[in-house]
CSV table of C-alpha atoms in Angstrom, one decimal:
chain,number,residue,atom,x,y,z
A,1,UNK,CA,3.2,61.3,-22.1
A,2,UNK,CA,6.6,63.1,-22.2
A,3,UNK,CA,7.5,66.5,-20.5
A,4,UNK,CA,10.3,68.4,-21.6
A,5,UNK,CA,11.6,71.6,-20.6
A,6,UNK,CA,14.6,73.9,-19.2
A,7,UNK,CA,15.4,71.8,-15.9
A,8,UNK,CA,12.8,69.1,-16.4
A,9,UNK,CA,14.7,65.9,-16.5
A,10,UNK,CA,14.9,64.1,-19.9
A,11,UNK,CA,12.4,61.3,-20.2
A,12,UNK,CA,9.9,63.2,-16.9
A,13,UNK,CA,6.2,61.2,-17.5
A,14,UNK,CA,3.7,62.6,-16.3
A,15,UNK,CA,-0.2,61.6,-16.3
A,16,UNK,CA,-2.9,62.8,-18.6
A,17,UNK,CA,-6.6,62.5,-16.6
A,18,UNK,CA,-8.6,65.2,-18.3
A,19,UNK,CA,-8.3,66.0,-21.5
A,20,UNK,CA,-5.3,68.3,-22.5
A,21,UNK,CA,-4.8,69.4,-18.9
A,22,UNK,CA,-2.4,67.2,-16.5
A,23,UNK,CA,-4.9,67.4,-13.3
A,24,UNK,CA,-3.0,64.3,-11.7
A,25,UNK,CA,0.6,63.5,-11.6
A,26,UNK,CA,1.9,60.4,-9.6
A,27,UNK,CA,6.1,60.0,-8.7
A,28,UNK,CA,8.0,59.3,-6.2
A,29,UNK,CA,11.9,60.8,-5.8
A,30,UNK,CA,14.9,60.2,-2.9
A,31,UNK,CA,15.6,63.9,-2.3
A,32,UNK,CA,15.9,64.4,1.1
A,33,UNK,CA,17.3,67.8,0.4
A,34,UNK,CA,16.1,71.1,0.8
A,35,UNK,CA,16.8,71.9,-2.8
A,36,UNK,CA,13.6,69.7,-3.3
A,37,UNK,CA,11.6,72.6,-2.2
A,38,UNK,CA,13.4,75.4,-4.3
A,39,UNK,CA,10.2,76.4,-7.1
A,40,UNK,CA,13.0,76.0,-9.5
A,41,UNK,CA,13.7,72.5,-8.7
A,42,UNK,CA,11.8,70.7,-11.2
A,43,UNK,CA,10.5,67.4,-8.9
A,44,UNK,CA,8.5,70.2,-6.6
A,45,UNK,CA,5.2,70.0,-7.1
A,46,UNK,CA,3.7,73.7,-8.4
A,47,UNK,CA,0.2,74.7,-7.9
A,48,UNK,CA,-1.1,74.9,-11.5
A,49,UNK,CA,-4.4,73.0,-10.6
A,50,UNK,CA,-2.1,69.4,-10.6
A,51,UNK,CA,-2.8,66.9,-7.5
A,52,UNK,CA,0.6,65.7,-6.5
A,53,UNK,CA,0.1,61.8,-4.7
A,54,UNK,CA,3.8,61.3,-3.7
A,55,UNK,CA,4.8,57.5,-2.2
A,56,UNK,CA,6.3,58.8,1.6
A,57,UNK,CA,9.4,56.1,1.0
A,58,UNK,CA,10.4,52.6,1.9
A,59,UNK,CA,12.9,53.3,5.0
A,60,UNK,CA,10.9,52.7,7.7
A,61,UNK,CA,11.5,56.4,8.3
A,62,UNK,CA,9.3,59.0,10.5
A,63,UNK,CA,9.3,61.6,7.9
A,64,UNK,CA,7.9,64.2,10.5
A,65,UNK,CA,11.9,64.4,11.9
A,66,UNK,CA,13.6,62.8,8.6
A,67,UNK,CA,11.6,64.4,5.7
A,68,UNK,CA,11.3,62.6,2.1
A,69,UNK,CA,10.4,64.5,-0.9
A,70,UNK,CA,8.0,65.7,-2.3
A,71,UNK,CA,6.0,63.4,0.4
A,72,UNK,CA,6.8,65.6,2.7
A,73,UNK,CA,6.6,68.8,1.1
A,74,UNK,CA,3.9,71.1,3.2
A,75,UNK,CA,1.5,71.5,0.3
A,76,UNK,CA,-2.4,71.5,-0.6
A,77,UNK,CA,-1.4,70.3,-3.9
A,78,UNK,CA,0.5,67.2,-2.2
A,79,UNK,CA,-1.1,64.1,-1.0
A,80,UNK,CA,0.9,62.1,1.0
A,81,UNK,CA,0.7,57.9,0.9
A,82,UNK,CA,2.1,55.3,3.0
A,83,UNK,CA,2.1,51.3,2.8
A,84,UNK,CA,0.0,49.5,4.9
A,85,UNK,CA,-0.2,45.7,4.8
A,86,UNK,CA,-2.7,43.3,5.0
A,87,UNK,CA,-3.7,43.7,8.4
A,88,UNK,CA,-4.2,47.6,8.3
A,89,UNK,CA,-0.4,48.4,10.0
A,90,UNK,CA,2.4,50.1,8.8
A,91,UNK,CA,4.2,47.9,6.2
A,92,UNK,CA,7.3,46.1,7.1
A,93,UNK,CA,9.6,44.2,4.0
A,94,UNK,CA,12.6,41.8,4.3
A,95,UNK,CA,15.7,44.0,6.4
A,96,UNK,CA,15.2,47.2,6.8
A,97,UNK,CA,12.6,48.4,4.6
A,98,UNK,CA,9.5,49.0,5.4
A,99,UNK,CA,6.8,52.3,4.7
A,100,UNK,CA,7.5,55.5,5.9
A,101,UNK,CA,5.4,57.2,7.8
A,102,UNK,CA,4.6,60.3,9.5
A,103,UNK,CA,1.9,61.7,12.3
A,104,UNK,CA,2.1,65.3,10.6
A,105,UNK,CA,3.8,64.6,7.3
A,106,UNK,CA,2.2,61.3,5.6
A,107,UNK,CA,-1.7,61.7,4.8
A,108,UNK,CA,-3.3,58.3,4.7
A,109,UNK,CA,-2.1,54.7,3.6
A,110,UNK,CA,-3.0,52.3,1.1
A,111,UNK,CA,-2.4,48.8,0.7
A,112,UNK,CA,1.8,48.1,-0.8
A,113,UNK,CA,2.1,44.5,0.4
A,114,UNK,CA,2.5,41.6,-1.9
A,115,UNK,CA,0.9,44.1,-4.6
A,116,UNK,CA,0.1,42.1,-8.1
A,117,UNK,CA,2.2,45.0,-10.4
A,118,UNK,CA,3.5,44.9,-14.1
A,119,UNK,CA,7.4,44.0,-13.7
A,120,UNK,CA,10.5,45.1,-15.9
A,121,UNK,CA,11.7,42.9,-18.7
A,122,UNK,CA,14.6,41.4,-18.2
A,123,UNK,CA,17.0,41.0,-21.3
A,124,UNK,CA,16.6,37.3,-21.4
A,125,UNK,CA,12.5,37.3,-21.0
A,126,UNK,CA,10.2,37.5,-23.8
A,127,UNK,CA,7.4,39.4,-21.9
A,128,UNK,CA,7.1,42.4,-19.0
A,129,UNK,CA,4.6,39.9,-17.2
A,130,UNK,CA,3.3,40.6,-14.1
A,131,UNK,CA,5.1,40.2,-10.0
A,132,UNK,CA,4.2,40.6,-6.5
A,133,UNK,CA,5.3,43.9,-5.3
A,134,UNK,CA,6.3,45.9,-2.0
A,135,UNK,CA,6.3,49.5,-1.5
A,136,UNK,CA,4.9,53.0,-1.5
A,137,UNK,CA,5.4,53.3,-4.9
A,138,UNK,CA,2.5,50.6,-4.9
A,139,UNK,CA,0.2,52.5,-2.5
A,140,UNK,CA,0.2,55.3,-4.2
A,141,UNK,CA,-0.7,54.5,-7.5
A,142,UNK,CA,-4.0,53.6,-5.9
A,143,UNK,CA,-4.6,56.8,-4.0
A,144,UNK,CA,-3.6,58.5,-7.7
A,145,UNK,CA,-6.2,56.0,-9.3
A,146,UNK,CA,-9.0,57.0,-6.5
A,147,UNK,CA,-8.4,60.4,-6.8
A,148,UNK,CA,-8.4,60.1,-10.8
A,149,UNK,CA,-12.2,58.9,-10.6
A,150,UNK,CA,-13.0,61.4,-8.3
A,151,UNK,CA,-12.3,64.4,-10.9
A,152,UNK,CA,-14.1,62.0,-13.2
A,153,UNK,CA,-16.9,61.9,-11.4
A,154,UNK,CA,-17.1,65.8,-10.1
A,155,UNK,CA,-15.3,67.6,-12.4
A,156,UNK,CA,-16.1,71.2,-10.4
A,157,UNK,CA,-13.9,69.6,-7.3
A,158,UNK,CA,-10.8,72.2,-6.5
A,159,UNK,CA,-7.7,69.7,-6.3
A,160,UNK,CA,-7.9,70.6,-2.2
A,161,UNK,CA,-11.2,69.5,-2.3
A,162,UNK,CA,-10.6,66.3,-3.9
A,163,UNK,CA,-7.3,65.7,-1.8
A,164,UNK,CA,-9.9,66.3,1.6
A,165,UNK,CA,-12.6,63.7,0.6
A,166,UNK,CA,-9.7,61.3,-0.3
A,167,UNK,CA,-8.3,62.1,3.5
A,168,UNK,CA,-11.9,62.3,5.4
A,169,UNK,CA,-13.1,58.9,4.2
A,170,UNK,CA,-10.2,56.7,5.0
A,171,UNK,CA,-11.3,53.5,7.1
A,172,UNK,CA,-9.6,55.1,10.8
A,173,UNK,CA,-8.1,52.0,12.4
A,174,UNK,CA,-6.0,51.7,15.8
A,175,UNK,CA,-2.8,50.3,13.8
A,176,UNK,CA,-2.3,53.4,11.7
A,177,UNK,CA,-3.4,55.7,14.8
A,178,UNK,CA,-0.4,58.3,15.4
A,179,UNK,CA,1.4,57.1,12.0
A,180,UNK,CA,-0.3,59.4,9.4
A,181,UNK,CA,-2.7,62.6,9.4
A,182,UNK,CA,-5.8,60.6,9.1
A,183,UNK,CA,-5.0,57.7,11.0
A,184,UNK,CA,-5.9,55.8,8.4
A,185,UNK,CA,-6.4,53.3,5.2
A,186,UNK,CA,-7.9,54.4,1.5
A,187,UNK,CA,-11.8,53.4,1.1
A,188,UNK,CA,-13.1,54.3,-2.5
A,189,UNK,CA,-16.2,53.0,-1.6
A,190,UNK,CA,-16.8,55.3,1.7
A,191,UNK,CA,-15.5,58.3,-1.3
A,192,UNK,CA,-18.6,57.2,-3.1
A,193,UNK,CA,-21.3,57.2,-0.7
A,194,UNK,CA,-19.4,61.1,0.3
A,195,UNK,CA,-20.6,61.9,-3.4
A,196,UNK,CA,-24.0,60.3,-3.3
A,197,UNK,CA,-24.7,61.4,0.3
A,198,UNK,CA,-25.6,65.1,-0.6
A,199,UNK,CA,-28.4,64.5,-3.3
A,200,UNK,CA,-29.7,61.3,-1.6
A,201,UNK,CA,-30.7,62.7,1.8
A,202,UNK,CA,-32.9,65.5,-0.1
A,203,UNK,CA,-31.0,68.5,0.5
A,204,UNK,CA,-31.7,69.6,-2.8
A,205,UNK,CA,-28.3,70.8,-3.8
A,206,UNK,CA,-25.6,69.2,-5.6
A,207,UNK,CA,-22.0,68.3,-3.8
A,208,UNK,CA,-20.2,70.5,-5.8
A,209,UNK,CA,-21.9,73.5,-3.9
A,210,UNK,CA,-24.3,74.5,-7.1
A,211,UNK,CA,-28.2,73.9,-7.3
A,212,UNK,CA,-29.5,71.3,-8.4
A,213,UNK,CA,-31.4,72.0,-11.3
A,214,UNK,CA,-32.6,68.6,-12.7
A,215,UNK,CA,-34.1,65.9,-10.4
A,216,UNK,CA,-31.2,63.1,-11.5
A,217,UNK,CA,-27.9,62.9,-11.0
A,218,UNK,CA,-26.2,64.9,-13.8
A,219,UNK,CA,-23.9,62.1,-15.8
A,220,UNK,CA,-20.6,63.6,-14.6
A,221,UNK,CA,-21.5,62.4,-11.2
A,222,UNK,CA,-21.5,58.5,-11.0
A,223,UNK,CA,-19.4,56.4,-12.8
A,224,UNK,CA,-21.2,53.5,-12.2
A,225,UNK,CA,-24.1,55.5,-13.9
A,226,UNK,CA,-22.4,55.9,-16.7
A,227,UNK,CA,-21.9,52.2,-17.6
A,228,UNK,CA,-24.0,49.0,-17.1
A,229,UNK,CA,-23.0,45.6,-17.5
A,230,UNK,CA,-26.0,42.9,-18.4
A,231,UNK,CA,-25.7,39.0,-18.8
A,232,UNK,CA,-24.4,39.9,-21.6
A,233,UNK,CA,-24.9,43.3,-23.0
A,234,UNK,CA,-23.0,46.6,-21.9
A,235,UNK,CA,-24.6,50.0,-21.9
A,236,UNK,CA,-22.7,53.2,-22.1
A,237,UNK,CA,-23.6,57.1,-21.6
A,238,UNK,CA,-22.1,59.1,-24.4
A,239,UNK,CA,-23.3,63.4,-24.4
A,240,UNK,CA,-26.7,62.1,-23.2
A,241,UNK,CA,-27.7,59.5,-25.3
A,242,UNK,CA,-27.3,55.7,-24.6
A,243,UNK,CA,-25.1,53.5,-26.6
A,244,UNK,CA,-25.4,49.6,-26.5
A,245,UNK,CA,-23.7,46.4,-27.5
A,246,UNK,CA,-23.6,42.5,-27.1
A,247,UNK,CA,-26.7,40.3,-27.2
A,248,UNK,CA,-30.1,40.9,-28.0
A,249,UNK,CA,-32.0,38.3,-27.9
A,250,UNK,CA,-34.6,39.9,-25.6
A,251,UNK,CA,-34.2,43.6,-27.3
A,252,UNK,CA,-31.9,45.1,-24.6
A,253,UNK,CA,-30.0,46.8,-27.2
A,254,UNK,CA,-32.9,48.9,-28.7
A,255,UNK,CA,-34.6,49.3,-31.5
A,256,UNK,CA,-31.6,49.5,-33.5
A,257,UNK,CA,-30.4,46.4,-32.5
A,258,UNK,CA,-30.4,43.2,-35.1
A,259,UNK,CA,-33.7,41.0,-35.2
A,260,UNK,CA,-34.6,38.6,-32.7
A,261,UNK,CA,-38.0,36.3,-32.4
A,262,UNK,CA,-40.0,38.9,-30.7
A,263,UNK,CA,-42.3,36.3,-28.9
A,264,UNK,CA,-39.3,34.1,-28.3
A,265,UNK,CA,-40.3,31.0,-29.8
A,266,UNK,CA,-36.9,29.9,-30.4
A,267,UNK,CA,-33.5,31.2,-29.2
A,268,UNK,CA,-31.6,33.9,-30.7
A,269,UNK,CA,-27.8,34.6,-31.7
A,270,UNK,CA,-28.8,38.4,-32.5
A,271,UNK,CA,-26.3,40.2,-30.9
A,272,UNK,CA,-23.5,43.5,-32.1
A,273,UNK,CA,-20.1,44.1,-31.3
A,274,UNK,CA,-20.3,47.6,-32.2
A,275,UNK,CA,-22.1,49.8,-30.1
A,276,UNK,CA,-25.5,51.3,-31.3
A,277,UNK,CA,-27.1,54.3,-30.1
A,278,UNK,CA,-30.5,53.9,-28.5
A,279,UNK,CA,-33.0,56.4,-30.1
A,280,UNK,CA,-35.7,58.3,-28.5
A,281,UNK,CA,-33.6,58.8,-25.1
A,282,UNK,CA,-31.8,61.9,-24.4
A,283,UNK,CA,-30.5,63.7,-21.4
A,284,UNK,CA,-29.7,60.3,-19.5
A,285,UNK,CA,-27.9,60.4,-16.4
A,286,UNK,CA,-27.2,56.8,-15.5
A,287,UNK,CA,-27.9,53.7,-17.0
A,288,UNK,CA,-28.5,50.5,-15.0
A,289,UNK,CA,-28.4,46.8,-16.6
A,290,UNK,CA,-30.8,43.9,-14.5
A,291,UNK,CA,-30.2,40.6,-16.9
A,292,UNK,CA,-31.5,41.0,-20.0
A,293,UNK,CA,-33.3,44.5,-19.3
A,294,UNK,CA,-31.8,47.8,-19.8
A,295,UNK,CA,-32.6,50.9,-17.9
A,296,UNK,CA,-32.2,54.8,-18.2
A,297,UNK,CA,-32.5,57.6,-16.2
A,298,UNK,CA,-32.9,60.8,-17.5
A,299,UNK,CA,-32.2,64.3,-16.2
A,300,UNK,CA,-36.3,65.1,-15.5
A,301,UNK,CA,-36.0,62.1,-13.2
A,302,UNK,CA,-37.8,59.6,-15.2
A,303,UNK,CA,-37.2,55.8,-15.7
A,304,UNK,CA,-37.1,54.0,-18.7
A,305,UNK,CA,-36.7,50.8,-19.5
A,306,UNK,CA,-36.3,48.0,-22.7
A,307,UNK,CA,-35.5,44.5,-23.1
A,308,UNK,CA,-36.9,41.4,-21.4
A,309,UNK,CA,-40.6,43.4,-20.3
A,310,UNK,CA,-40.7,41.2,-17.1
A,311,UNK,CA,-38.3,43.8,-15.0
A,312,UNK,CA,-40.3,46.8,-16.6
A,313,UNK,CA,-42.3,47.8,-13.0
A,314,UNK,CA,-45.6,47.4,-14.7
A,315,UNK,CA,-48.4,45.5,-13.2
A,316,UNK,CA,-49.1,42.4,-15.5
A,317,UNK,CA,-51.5,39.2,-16.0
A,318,UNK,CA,-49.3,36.4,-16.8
A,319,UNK,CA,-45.4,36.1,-17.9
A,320,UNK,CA,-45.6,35.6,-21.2
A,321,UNK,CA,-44.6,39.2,-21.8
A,322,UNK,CA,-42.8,39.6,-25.2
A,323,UNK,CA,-39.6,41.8,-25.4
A,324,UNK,CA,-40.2,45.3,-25.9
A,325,UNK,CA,-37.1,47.0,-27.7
A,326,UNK,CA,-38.6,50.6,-27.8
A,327,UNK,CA,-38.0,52.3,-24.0
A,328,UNK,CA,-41.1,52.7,-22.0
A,329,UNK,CA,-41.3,54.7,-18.9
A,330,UNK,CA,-41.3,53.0,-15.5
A,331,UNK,CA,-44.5,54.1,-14.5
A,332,UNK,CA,-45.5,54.0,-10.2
A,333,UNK,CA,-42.1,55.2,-8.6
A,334,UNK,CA,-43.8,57.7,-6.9
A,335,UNK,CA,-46.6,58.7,-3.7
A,336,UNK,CA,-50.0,59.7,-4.6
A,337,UNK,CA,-49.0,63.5,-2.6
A,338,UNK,CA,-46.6,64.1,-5.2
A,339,UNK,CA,-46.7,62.6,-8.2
A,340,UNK,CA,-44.5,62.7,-11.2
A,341,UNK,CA,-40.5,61.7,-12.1
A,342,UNK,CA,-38.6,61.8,-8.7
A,343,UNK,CA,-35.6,60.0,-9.7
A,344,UNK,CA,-32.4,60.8,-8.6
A,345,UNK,CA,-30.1,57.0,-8.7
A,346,UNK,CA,-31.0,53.8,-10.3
A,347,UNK,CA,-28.7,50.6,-10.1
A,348,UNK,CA,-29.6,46.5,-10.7
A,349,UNK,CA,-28.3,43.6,-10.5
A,350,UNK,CA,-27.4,41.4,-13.3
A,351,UNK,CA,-27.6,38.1,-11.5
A,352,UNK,CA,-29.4,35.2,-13.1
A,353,UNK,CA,-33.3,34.5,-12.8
A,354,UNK,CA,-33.6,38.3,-13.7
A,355,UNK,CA,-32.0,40.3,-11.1
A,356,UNK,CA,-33.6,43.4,-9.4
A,357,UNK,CA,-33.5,46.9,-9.7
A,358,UNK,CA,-33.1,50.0,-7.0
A,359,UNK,CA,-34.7,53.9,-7.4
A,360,UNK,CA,-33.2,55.9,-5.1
A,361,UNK,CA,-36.0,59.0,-5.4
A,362,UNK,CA,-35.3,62.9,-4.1
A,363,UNK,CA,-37.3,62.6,-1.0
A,364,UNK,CA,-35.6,59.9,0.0
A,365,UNK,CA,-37.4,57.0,-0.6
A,366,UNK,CA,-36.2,53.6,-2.1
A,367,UNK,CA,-37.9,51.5,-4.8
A,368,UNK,CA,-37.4,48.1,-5.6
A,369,UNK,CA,-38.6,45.2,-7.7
A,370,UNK,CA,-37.4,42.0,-9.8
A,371,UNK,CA,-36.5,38.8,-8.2
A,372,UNK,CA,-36.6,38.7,-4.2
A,373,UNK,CA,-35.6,34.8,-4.4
């Protein structure tokens, strides 16, 4: 959206992340002034609860000794990128430009080399269409973006606390040592296991620093809980309840979903492109999709699961096993000295022959069945 305001500059964008707040704004400027630190200067970043990810510059600059703002600006509320290139070192371009960096000034890097970006249209052009790009200013809409699903996925994070993880799980490589606080490049995937790590080693607290009161993760915490992608069906979290659409041929929509052969005699078209909501299921935390089988966690740390009955955990006879559209619990995911729901993470695959599925439990443990092919 559009800022406006006594000495904002006309036409200032900044980004909405959470609902009528800004928690996340992402520019770049070429002060190199000190004015760019006055509070009345409107490209200083203020500390109203707003992340500022600033690109450190293409000059090939040391920004410790030649500052760029607001890169450089000494700030909690500033976050610091640099260009690396596809061998983890500093990015160098054509002449002179290359990323800034800076051993006390610049906090991490992320890939700016040959970056696939949406380009300007030029007068003559029909379309914006899509270039290869150089720069900070494409490293840092990454960082922004990584940051973005951190909020998403822990609300309660302080904007320090989100700018630390993003710091702290960098991949530390000898190219970047010396060039940039952390000495290294973005990782979203290390930032993930950081979330998971808390609740999955049993501590029996939740990484925002409160008690955990239910045995799953709460459905603020993962995003790839709160979305599963079948063969070819898509399940979504919604308040607590589950919401599906696509195909149904084996039920993995729900009961709500349109008819299919329930002893699959013949094959099915049933599917719905508009998402239906999965009765009898509340308080869900993730969702996982294996195939043709959908699965739900709730927030007592059961399982349950609908669809093609073959991925269901349930000891069975034979394999001719008609759908079942209605959830059922996932009995079994549990030792005889303590029985009961224990779930705290489920995910599957989708791959063909039926896939597999993974329950993470609160002591620990690890559960897995499906195909093993």
């Amino acid at each position: 959206m559009t800022i406006t305001g006594t000495g904002i500059p006309k036409g200032t964008l900044v980004t909405i992340v959470s609902g009528n707040s800004v928690t996340l704004s992402n520019y770049t400027t070429v002060a190199r002034t000190s004015q760019a630190l006055a509070f009345i200067n409107p490209v200083r970043p203020k500390p109203y609860g707003v992340l500022h990810v600033a690109a450190a510059g293409n000059s090939r600059f040391n920004n410790d000794r030649l500052p760029t703002y607001p890169a450089s600006i000494p700030s909690g509320f500033v976050l610091s990128v640099g260009a690396s290139d596809e061998n983890d070192a500093v990015a160098q371009w054509q002449g002179l430009a290359g990323s800034n960096f800076g051993r006390l000034t610049v906090d991490l890097f992320a890939p700016g080399s040959a970056v696939w970006s949406v380009k300007w249209k030029q007068p003559a052009e029909l379309d914006y269409g899509y270039e290869s790009r150089d720069g900070t200013s494409m490293a840092a809409p990454q960082v922004a973006g990584a940051v973005a699903l951190l909020r998403m996925w822990q609300p309660a994070l302080t904007e320090s606390q989100a700018r630390q993880i993003v710091i702290d799980q960098v991949d530390v490589v000898p190219t970047l040592a010396g060039k940039c606080i952390s000495g290294g490049r973005l990782n979203l995937a290390r930032m993930v296991d950081k979330l998971y790590q808390p609740i999955l080693t049993g501590s029996g607290g939740s990484s925002s620093g409160g008690s955990l009161s239910t045995k799953a993760l709460t459905a603020g915490l993962g995003v790839t809980g709160r979305a599963a992608k079948g063969e070819e069906h898509t399940l979504v979290i919604q308040e607590g309840s589950v919401w599906a659409w696509g195909s149904n041929g084996y039920g993995q929509l729900g009961p709500n979903g349109p008819a299919f052969d329930t002893f699959m005699n013949a094959e099915t078209t049933a599917a719905s492109a508009t998402p239906l909501i999965v009765p009898s299921l509340e308080s869900v935390a993730m969702v996982a999709a294996a195939w043709r089988t959908s699965f739900a966690l709730k927030a007592d740390g059961s399982v349950w699961a609908w669809g093609d009955a073959h991925l269901f955990g349930l000891p069975r006879a034979d394999h001719d096993v008609p759908p079942q559209p209605v959830p059922q619990q996932v009995m079994g995911l549990w030792d005889a000295a303590n029985p009961g729901p224990q779930a705290v993470w489920i995910s599957a695959s989708a791959g063909g022959g039926g896939g597999h599925v993974l329950v993470a439990n609160e002591d620990g443990s690890l559960w897995a069945w499906g195909d093993n092919s």
